[in-house]
Short mmCIF file of C-alpha atoms in Angstrom, two decimals:
data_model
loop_
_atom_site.label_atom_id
_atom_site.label_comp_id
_atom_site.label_asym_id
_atom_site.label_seq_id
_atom_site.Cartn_x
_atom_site.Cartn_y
_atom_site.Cartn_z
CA UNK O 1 -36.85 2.82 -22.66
CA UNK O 2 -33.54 1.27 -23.25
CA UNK O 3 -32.81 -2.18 -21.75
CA UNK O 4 -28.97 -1.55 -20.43
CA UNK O 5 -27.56 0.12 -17.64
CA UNK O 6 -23.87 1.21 -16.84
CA UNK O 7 -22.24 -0.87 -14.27
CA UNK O 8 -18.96 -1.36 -12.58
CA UNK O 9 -17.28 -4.61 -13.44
CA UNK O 10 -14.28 -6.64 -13.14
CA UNK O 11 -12.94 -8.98 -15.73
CA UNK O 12 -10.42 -10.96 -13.72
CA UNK O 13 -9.24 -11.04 -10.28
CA UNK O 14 -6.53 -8.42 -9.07
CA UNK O 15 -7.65 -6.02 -11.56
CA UNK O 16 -6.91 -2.21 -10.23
CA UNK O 17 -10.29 -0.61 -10.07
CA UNK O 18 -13.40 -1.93 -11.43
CA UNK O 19 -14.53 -0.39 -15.04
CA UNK O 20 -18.03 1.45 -15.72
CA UNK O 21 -19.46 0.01 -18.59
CA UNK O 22 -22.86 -0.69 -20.44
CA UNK O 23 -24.38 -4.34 -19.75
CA UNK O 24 -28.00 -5.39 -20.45
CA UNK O 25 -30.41 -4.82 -17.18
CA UNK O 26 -30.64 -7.73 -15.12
CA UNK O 27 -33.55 -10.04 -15.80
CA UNK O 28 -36.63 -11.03 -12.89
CA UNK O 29 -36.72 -14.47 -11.26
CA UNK O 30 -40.35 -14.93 -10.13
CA UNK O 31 -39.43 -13.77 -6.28
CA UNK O 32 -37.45 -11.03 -7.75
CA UNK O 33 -37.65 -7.18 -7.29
CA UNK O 34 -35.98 -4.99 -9.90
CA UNK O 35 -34.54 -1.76 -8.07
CA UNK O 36 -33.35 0.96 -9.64
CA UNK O 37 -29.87 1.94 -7.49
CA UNK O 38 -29.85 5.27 -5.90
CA UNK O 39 -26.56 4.50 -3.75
CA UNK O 40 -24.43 1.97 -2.99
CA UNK O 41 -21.96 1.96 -0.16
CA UNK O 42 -18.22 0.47 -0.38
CA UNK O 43 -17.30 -2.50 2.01
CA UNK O 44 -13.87 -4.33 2.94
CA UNK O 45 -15.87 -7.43 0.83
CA UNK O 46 -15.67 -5.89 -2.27
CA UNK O 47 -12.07 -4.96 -2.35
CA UNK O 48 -12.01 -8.74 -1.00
CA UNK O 49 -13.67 -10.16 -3.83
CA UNK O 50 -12.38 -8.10 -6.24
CA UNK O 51 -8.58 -9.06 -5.47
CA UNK O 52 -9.65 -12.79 -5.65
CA UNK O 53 -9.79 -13.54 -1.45
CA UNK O 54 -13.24 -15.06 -1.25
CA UNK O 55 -12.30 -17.73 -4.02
CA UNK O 56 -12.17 -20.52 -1.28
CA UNK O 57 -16.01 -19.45 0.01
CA UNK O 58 -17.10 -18.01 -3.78
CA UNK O 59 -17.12 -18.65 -7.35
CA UNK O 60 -17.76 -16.01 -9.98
CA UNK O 61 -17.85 -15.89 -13.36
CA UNK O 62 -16.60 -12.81 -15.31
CA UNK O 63 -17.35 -10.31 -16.25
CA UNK O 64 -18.39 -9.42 -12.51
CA UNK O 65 -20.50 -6.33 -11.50
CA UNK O 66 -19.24 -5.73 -7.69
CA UNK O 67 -21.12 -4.22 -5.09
CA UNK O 68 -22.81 -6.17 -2.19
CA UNK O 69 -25.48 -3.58 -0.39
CA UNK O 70 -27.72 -1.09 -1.86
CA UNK O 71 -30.94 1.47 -1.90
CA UNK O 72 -33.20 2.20 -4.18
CA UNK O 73 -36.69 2.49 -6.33
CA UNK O 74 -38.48 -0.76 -6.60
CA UNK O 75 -39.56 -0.45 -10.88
CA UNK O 76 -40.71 -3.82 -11.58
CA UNK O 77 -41.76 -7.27 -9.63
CA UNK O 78 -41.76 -10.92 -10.40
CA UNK O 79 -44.77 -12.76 -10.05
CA UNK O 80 -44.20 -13.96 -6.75
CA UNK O 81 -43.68 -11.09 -5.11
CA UNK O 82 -45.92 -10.09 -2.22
CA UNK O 83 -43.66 -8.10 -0.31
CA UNK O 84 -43.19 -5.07 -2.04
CA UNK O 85 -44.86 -2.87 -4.77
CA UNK O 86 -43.42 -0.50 -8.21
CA UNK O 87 -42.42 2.71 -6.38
CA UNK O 88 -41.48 1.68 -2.96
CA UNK O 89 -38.37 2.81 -1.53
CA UNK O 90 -36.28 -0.61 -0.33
CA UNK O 91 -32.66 -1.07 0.78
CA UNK O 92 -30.54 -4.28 1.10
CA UNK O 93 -27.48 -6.75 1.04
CA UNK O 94 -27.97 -9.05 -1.95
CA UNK O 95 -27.09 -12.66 -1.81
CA UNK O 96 -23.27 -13.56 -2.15
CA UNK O 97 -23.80 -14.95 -5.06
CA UNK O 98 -25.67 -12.27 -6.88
CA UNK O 99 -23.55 -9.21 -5.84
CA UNK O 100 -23.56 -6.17 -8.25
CA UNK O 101 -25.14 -2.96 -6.87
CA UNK O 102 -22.52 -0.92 -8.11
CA UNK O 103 -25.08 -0.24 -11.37
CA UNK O 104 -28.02 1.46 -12.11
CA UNK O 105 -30.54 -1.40 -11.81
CA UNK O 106 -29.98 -4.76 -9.94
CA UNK O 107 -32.00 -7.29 -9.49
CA UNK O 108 -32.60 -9.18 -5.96
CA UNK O 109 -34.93 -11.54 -3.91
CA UNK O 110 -37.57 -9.69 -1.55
CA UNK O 111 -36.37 -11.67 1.24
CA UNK O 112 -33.06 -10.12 1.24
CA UNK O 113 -34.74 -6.69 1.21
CA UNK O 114 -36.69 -3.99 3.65
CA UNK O 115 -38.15 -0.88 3.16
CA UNK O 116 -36.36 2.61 4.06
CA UNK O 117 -37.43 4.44 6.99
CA UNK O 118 -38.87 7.04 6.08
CA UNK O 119 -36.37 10.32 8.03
CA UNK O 120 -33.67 8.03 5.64
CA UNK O 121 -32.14 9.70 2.08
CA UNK O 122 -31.15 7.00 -0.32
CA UNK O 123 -27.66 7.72 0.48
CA UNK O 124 -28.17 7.55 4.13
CA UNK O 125 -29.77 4.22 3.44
CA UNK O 126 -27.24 2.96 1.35
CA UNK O 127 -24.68 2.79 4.21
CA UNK O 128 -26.34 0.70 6.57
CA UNK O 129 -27.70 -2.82 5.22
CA UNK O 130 -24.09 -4.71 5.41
CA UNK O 131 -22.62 -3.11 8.40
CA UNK O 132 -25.99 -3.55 10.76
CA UNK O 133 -26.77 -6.94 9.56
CA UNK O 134 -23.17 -8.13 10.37
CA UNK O 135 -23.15 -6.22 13.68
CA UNK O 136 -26.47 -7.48 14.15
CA UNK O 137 -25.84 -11.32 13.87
CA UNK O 138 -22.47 -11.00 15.55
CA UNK O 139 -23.53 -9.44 18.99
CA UNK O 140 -27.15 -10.29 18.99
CA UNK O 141 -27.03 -14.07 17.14
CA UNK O 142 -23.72 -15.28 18.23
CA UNK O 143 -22.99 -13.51 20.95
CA UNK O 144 -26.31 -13.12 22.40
CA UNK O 145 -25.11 -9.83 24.82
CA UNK O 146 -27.20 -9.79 28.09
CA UNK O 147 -27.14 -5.79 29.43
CA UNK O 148 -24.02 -5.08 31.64
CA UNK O 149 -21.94 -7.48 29.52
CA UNK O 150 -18.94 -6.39 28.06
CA UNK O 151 -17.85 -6.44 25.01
CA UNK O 152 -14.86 -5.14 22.50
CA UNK O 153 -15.35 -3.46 19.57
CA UNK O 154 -12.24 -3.34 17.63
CA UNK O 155 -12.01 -0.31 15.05
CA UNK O 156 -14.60 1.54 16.43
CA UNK O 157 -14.55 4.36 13.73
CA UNK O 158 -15.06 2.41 10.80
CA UNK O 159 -17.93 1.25 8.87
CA UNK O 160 -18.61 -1.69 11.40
CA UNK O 161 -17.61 0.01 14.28
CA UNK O 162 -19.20 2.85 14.13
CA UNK O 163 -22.48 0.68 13.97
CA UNK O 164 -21.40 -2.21 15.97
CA UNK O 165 -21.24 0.10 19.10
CA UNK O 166 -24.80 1.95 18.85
CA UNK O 167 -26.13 -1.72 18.43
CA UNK O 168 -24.34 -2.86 21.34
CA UNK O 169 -25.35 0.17 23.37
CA UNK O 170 -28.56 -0.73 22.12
CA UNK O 171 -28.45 -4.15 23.15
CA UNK O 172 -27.23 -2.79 26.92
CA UNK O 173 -23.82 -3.69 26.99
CA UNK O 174 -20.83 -1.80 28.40
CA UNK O 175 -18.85 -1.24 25.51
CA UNK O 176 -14.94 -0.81 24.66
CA UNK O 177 -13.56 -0.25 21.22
CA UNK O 178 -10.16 0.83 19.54
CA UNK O 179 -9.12 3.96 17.47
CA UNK O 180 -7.25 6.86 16.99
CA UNK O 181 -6.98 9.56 19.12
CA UNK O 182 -9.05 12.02 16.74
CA UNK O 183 -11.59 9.45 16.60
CA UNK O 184 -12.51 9.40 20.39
CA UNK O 185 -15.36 12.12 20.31
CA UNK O 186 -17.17 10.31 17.27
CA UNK O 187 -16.80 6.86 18.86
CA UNK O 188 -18.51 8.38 22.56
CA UNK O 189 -20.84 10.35 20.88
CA UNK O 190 -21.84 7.01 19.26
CA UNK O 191 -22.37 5.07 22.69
CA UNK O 192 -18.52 3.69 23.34
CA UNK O 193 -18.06 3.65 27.65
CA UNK O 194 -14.08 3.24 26.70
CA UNK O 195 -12.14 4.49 24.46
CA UNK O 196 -8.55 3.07 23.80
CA UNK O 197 -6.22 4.88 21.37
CA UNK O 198 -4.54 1.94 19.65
CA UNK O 199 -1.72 3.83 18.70
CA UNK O 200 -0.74 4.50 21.68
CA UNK O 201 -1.64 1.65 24.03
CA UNK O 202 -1.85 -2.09 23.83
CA UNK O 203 -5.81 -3.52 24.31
CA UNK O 204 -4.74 -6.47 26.22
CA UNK O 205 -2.65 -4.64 28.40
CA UNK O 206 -5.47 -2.19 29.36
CA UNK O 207 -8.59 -4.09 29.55
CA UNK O 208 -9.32 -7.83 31.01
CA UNK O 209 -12.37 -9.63 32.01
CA UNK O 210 -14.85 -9.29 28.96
CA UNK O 211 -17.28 -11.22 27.93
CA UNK O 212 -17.12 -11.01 24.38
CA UNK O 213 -14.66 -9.14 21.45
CA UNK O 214 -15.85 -8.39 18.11
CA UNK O 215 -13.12 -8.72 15.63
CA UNK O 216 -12.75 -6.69 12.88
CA UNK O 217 -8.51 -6.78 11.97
CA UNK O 218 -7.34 -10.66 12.19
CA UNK O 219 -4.53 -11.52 12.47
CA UNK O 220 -1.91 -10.79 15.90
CA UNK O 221 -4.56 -8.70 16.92
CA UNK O 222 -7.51 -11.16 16.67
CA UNK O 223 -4.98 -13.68 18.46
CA UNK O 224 -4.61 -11.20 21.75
CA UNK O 225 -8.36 -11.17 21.62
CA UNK O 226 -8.59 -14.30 23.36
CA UNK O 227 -6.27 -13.21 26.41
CA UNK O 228 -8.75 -10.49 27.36
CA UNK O 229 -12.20 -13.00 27.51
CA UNK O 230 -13.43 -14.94 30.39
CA UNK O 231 -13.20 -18.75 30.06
CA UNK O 232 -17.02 -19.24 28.34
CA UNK O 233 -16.56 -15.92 26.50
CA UNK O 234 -16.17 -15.50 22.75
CA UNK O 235 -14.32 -13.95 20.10
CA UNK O 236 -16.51 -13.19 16.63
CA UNK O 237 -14.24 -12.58 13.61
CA UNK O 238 -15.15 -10.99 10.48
CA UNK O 239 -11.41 -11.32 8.85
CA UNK O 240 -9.96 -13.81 10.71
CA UNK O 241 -9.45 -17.33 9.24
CA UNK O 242 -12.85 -19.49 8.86
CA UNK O 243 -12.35 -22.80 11.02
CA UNK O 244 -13.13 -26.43 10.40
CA UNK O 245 -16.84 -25.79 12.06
CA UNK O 246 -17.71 -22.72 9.61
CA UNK O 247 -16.24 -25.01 6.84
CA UNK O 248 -18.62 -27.70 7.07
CA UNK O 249 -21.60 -25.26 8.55
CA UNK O 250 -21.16 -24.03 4.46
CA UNK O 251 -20.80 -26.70 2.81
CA UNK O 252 -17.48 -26.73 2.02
CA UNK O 253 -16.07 -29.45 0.45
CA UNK O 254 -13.89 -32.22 2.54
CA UNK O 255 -10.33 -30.95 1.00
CA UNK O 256 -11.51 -27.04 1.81
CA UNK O 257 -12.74 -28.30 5.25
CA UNK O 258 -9.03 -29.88 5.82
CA UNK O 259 -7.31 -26.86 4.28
CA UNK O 260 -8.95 -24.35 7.07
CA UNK O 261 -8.36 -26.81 9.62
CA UNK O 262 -4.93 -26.68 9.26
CA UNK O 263 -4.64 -23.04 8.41
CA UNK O 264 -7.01 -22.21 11.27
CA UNK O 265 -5.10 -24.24 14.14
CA UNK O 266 -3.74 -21.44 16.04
CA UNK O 267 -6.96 -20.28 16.81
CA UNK O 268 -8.01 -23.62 17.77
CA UNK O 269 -5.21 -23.97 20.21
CA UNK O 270 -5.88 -20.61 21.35
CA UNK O 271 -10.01 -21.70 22.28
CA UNK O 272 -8.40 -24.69 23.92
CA UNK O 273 -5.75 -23.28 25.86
CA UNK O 274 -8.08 -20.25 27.27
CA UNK O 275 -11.78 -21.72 27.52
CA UNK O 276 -13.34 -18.86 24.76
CA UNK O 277 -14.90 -19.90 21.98
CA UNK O 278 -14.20 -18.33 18.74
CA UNK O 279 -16.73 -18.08 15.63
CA UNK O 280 -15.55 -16.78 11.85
CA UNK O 281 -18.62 -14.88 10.42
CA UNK O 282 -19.32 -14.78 7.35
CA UNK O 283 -22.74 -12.74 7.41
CA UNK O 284 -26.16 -13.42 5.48
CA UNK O 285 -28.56 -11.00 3.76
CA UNK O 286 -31.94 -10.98 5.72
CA UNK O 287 -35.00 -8.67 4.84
CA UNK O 288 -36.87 -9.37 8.29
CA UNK O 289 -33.83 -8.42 10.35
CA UNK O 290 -33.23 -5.29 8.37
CA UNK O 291 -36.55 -4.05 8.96
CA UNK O 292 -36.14 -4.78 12.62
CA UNK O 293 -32.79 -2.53 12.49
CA UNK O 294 -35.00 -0.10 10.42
CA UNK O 295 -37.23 0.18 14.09
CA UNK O 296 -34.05 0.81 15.88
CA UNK O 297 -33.53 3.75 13.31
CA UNK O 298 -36.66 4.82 13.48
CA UNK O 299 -36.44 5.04 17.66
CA UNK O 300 -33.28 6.92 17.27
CA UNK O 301 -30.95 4.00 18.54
CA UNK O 302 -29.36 3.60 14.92
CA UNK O 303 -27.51 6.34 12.74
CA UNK O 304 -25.77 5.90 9.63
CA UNK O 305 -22.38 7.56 9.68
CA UNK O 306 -21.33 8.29 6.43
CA UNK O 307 -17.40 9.41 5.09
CA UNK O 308 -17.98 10.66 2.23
CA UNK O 309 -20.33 10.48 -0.79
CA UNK O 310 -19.07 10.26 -4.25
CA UNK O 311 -20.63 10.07 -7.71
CA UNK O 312 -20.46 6.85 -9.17
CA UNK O 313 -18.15 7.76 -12.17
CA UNK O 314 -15.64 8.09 -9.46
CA UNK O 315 -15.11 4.95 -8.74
CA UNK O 316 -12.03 3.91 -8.79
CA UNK O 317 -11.40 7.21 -6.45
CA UNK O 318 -13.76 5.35 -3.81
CA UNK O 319 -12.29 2.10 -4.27
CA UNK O 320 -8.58 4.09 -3.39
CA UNK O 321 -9.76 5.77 -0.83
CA UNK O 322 -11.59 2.82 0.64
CA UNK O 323 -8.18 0.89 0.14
CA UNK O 324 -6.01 3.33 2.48
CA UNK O 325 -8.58 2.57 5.54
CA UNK O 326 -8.73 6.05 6.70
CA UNK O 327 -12.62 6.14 6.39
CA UNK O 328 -14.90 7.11 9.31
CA UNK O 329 -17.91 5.44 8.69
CA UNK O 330 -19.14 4.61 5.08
CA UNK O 331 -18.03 5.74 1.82
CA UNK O 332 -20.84 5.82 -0.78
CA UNK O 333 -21.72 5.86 -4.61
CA UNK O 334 -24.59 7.74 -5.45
CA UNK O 335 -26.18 7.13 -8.68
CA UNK O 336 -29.05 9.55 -8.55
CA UNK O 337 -28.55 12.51 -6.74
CA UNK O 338 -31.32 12.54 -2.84
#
């Protein structure tokens, strides 16, 4: 059996489009599972980290296999592995610093990994781990929703979104979100109570009085967040600007730390000025709370909705497409055909 795989890699920041080429397989650390990759789905992250805007939170070396969440067929285990056997079917979101599912085998730890419900293809699979886990940790961690709570979803047709509000729903809250007009009937039909065309109307003019938003644009946008919160409320941001507190909740070092505070000081004036707190998140991989989403799919509470599915030697044609932020749900690479 030959002992490389083809993967997608970059060999410097700002490159165009990742490259398919052959690399060895990766090898087992003792609480390893080796997986061979069935489909992979395409996040905002790895267009981040491929264009060089995680350098203040990541370093990588080159060359650099992308790809951040995953399913597939478990082929080998290390030694300490108790969690999961050769030939189980297992999805995931690897550990930031050992991205690369965009190849045919990857290796990860089986605490960052679950198995797939069974009424789940590979492909199906593949679009969930990232998108639930954030959506997960933001409204259930941080935000903590209570039913009859409101809350904002902001692109509501997207890969988040379109998760974010069945969790939500799940969770009992009344939910709002943002999106285009052709969007609406997806976003109800996923559990949205209010739909507002963004296009076309102005959030903070239409809606006031929430408990919570869930940020998925930054910038202006994430700013006019705050004006529609109660005072105790809070804004969760997946692309706004980390803050002083998430800088030294990481680790970050004491000039990095200072850098965010200052870059970060609108929003600080903003949590001052209007009594809502506001929280950068900057999600985790986490095999327990996967399988715990995987009950919610299971119960017919939780649906992966899926753009498009392409073969992985079109690549770069997912990476473009995934650039131009048309998507409705998840795009995909499928390695091995469900």
């Amino acid at each position: 059996m030959t002992q490389t795989m083809k993967a997608a890699v970059i060999s410097a920041y700002k490159q165009e489009f990742p490259e398919i080429v052959d690399l060895p397989r990766p090898a087992l650390q003792a609480g390893d599972v080796l997986i061979q990759v069935a489909a992979a789905s395409i996040n905002p992250i790895d267009l981040k980290t491929k264009d060089g805007g995680l350098k203040m939170l990541l370093h990588y070396d080159f060359p650099l296999i992308l790809g951040s969440d995953f399913a597939g067929t478990v082929t080998a285990i290390g030694p300490a592995v108790t969690r999961f056997k050769v030939g189980d079917r297992v999805y995931g979101r690897v550990q930031k610093n050992r991205i690369g599912t965009f190849a045919e085998y990857l290796a990860a730890a089986q605490t960052d990994l679950a198995l797939i419900p069974d009424m789940l293809s590979f492909t199906e699979a593949a679009a969930l781990p990232l998108v639930s886990l954030t959506s997960y940790q933001a409204l259930q961690e941080i935000m903590q929703i209570k039913p009859g709570e409101k809350v904002l979803i902001q692109g509501g047709s997207g890969g988040i979104g379109t998760v974010a509000i069945q969790i939500a729903k799940a969770l009992g809250a009344f939910v709002a979100t943002t999106t285009s007009s052709h969007n609406f009937q997806l976003v109800k039909e996923l559990g949205a109570d209010f739909v507002i065309d963004y296009r076309q109307q102005d959030f903070s003019e239409v809606i006031t009085d929430y408990d919570y938003v869930f940020d998925t644009q930054g910038g202006k946008i994430l700013e006019k967040a705050f004006t529609i919160v109660k005072p105790g409320g809070k804004v969760v941001s997946i692309t706004g600007l980390p803050n002083h507190r998430f800088a030294k909740a990481y680790g970050l070092s004491l000039w990095k730390t200072g850098a965010l505070r200052l870059a970060s000081h609108r929003l600080s004036r903003l949590e001052k000025d209007t009594g809502v707190g506001y929280e950068f998140l900057f999600m985790r991989p986490d095999g327990d709370q996967l399988t715990q989403l995987g009950e919610m799919i299971t119960a017919g509470k939780l649906r992966p909705v899926i753009d498009r599915v392409l073969p992985f030697t079109k690549i770069k044609e997912a990476f473009t497409y995934s650039a131009s932020g048309g998507a409705r749900g998840k795009i995909l690479l499928q390695m091995i055909p469900d």
